[in-house]
């Protein structure tokens, strides 16, 4: 299995507009894209193109997993995402190694890519998203 690299880091925030204003003031960054990801019940501000993006994610409902994360741990790093060439092979390998997976099979994530989450317990303490882009058929 070969990975292409860091696709993005996602930071959970409570108030997207407020944090976007902070990113602009503090870092001179404006989002390249904004998207609502219905499946994950978040709205996202995406900085950059290609590998190495930053995503600010903010829950759109109060009982989503990101909302619960914010309640429990406050704002901060939510997950990292690794772009892989073959997400099915990557998942099968992790499964064979006994890693704890959140998604047993890939689902469709932001931008229409196929994604799957590996539990922090299966990835040395960091919630890790695997992604195979660009777009699912
Ligand atoms: Zn992500």
Short mmCIF file of C-alpha atoms and ligand atoms in Angstrom, two decimals:
data_model
loop_
_atom_site.label_atom_id
_atom_site.label_comp_id
_atom_site.label_asym_id
_atom_site.label_seq_id
_atom_site.Cartn_x
_atom_site.Cartn_y
_atom_site.Cartn_z
CA UNK A 1 0.00 0.00 0.00
CA UNK A 2 1.28 3.41 -0.93
CA UNK A 3 -0.05 6.68 0.43
CA UNK A 4 0.21 9.98 -1.39
CA UNK A 5 0.55 12.06 1.76
CA UNK A 6 -1.33 14.31 4.10
CA UNK A 7 -4.59 15.30 2.46
CA UNK A 8 -5.83 17.59 5.20
CA UNK A 9 -6.01 18.29 8.89
CA UNK A 10 -9.43 19.07 10.33
CA UNK A 11 -9.93 21.40 13.25
CA UNK A 12 -13.22 21.37 15.12
CA UNK A 13 -14.54 24.85 15.89
CA UNK A 14 -17.63 26.20 17.61
CA UNK A 15 -18.23 29.30 15.49
CA UNK A 16 -17.05 29.01 11.90
CA UNK A 17 -17.43 32.70 11.02
CA UNK A 18 -15.49 33.75 14.09
CA UNK A 19 -12.62 31.37 13.39
CA UNK A 20 -12.55 32.30 9.69
CA UNK A 21 -12.19 35.94 10.78
CA UNK A 22 -9.35 34.91 13.11
CA UNK A 23 -7.59 32.99 10.32
CA UNK A 24 -7.86 36.05 8.09
CA UNK A 25 -6.61 38.49 10.71
CA UNK A 26 -3.92 36.30 12.22
CA UNK A 27 -2.64 34.36 9.21
CA UNK A 28 -3.92 36.26 6.18
CA UNK A 29 -5.82 33.17 5.07
CA UNK A 30 -9.16 33.15 3.32
CA UNK A 31 -10.90 29.87 2.57
CA UNK A 32 -10.63 28.53 -0.96
CA UNK A 33 -13.87 26.65 -0.54
CA UNK A 34 -16.80 26.35 1.80
CA UNK A 35 -18.90 23.26 1.86
CA UNK A 36 -21.61 21.62 3.90
CA UNK A 37 -20.92 17.91 4.40
CA UNK A 38 -24.37 16.50 5.15
CA UNK A 39 -23.09 13.02 5.93
CA UNK A 40 -20.88 14.32 8.73
CA UNK A 41 -23.29 17.07 9.77
CA UNK A 42 -20.70 19.81 9.50
CA UNK A 43 -20.04 22.92 7.52
CA UNK A 44 -16.46 23.30 6.48
CA UNK A 45 -14.10 26.08 5.44
CA UNK A 46 -11.28 24.68 3.36
CA UNK A 47 -7.91 26.37 2.98
CA UNK A 48 -5.66 25.39 0.10
CA UNK A 49 -5.87 23.02 -2.86
CA UNK A 50 -4.53 19.54 -3.30
CA UNK A 51 -2.55 17.92 -0.52
CA UNK A 52 -1.99 19.65 2.81
CA UNK A 53 -5.28 21.49 3.21
CA UNK A 54 -6.65 22.85 6.46
CA UNK A 55 -10.34 22.28 7.13
CA UNK A 56 -12.24 24.09 9.82
CA UNK A 57 -15.28 22.00 10.66
CA UNK A 58 -18.27 23.19 12.61
CA UNK A 59 -21.28 21.06 13.54
CA UNK A 60 -24.63 21.89 11.97
CA UNK A 61 -26.64 19.95 14.57
CA UNK A 62 -26.14 19.66 18.31
CA UNK A 63 -25.98 15.87 18.56
CA UNK A 64 -23.47 15.06 15.81
CA UNK A 65 -20.16 13.41 16.56
CA UNK A 66 -18.27 16.67 16.00
CA UNK A 67 -20.67 18.47 18.37
CA UNK A 68 -20.01 15.81 20.99
CA UNK A 69 -16.27 16.13 20.41
CA UNK A 70 -16.48 19.90 21.03
CA UNK A 71 -18.52 19.38 24.17
CA UNK A 72 -16.08 16.87 25.57
CA UNK A 73 -12.72 18.23 24.46
CA UNK A 74 -13.30 21.77 23.23
CA UNK A 75 -11.94 23.20 20.01
CA UNK A 76 -8.86 21.64 18.48
CA UNK A 77 -7.43 19.04 16.15
CA UNK A 78 -10.22 16.65 15.21
CA UNK A 79 -8.59 14.38 12.66
CA UNK A 80 -5.92 14.04 10.02
CA UNK A 81 -6.59 12.65 6.57
CA UNK A 82 -4.20 10.55 4.53
CA UNK A 83 -4.70 10.33 0.78
CA UNK A 84 -4.22 6.71 -0.29
CA UNK A 85 -4.08 5.14 -3.72
CA UNK A 86 -6.34 2.22 -2.85
CA UNK A 87 -8.69 2.73 0.07
CA UNK A 88 -10.10 -0.81 -0.13
CA UNK A 89 -6.62 -2.31 0.16
CA UNK A 90 -5.72 0.08 2.98
CA UNK A 91 -8.85 -0.85 4.96
CA UNK A 92 -8.33 -4.56 4.35
CA UNK A 93 -4.78 -4.32 5.63
CA UNK A 94 -5.83 -2.42 8.76
CA UNK A 95 -8.62 -4.91 9.37
CA UNK A 96 -6.20 -7.81 9.03
CA UNK A 97 -3.94 -6.14 11.58
CA UNK A 98 -6.87 -5.85 13.99
CA UNK A 99 -6.99 -2.05 13.98
CA UNK A 100 -10.20 -0.53 15.29
CA UNK A 101 -12.13 0.96 12.37
CA UNK A 102 -15.05 3.36 12.46
CA UNK A 103 -15.97 2.63 8.85
CA UNK A 104 -15.71 -0.98 7.72
CA UNK A 105 -16.39 0.08 4.15
CA UNK A 106 -15.68 3.42 2.47
CA UNK A 107 -18.40 6.05 2.26
CA UNK A 108 -18.68 9.27 0.31
CA UNK A 109 -17.15 12.33 1.98
CA UNK A 110 -16.38 15.95 1.13
CA UNK A 111 -15.81 16.58 -2.55
CA UNK A 112 -17.33 13.21 -3.45
CA UNK A 113 -14.19 11.27 -2.48
CA UNK A 114 -14.34 7.81 -0.95
CA UNK A 115 -13.39 8.05 2.72
CA UNK A 116 -13.20 5.89 5.83
CA UNK A 117 -12.29 6.71 9.41
CA UNK A 118 -9.90 4.73 11.56
CA UNK A 119 -10.55 4.97 15.30
CA UNK A 120 -7.87 6.80 17.32
CA UNK A 121 -7.25 3.49 19.10
CA UNK A 122 -6.32 2.01 15.74
CA UNK A 123 -4.02 4.88 14.74
CA UNK A 124 -1.86 5.81 17.73
CA UNK A 125 -4.22 8.28 19.33
CA UNK A 126 -5.31 10.33 16.31
CA UNK A 127 -8.62 9.96 14.53
CA UNK A 128 -7.41 9.23 11.01
CA UNK A 129 -9.40 9.54 7.81
CA UNK A 130 -8.36 7.65 4.72
CA UNK A 131 -9.35 9.23 1.45
CA UNK A 132 -9.23 8.14 -2.13
CA UNK A 133 -9.99 10.93 -4.54
CA UNK A 134 -10.73 12.67 -6.68
CA UNK A 135 -14.34 11.70 -7.20
CA UNK A 136 -16.39 8.59 -6.82
CA UNK A 137 -18.30 7.61 -9.97
ZN1 LIG B 1 -11.58 15.09 6.93
#
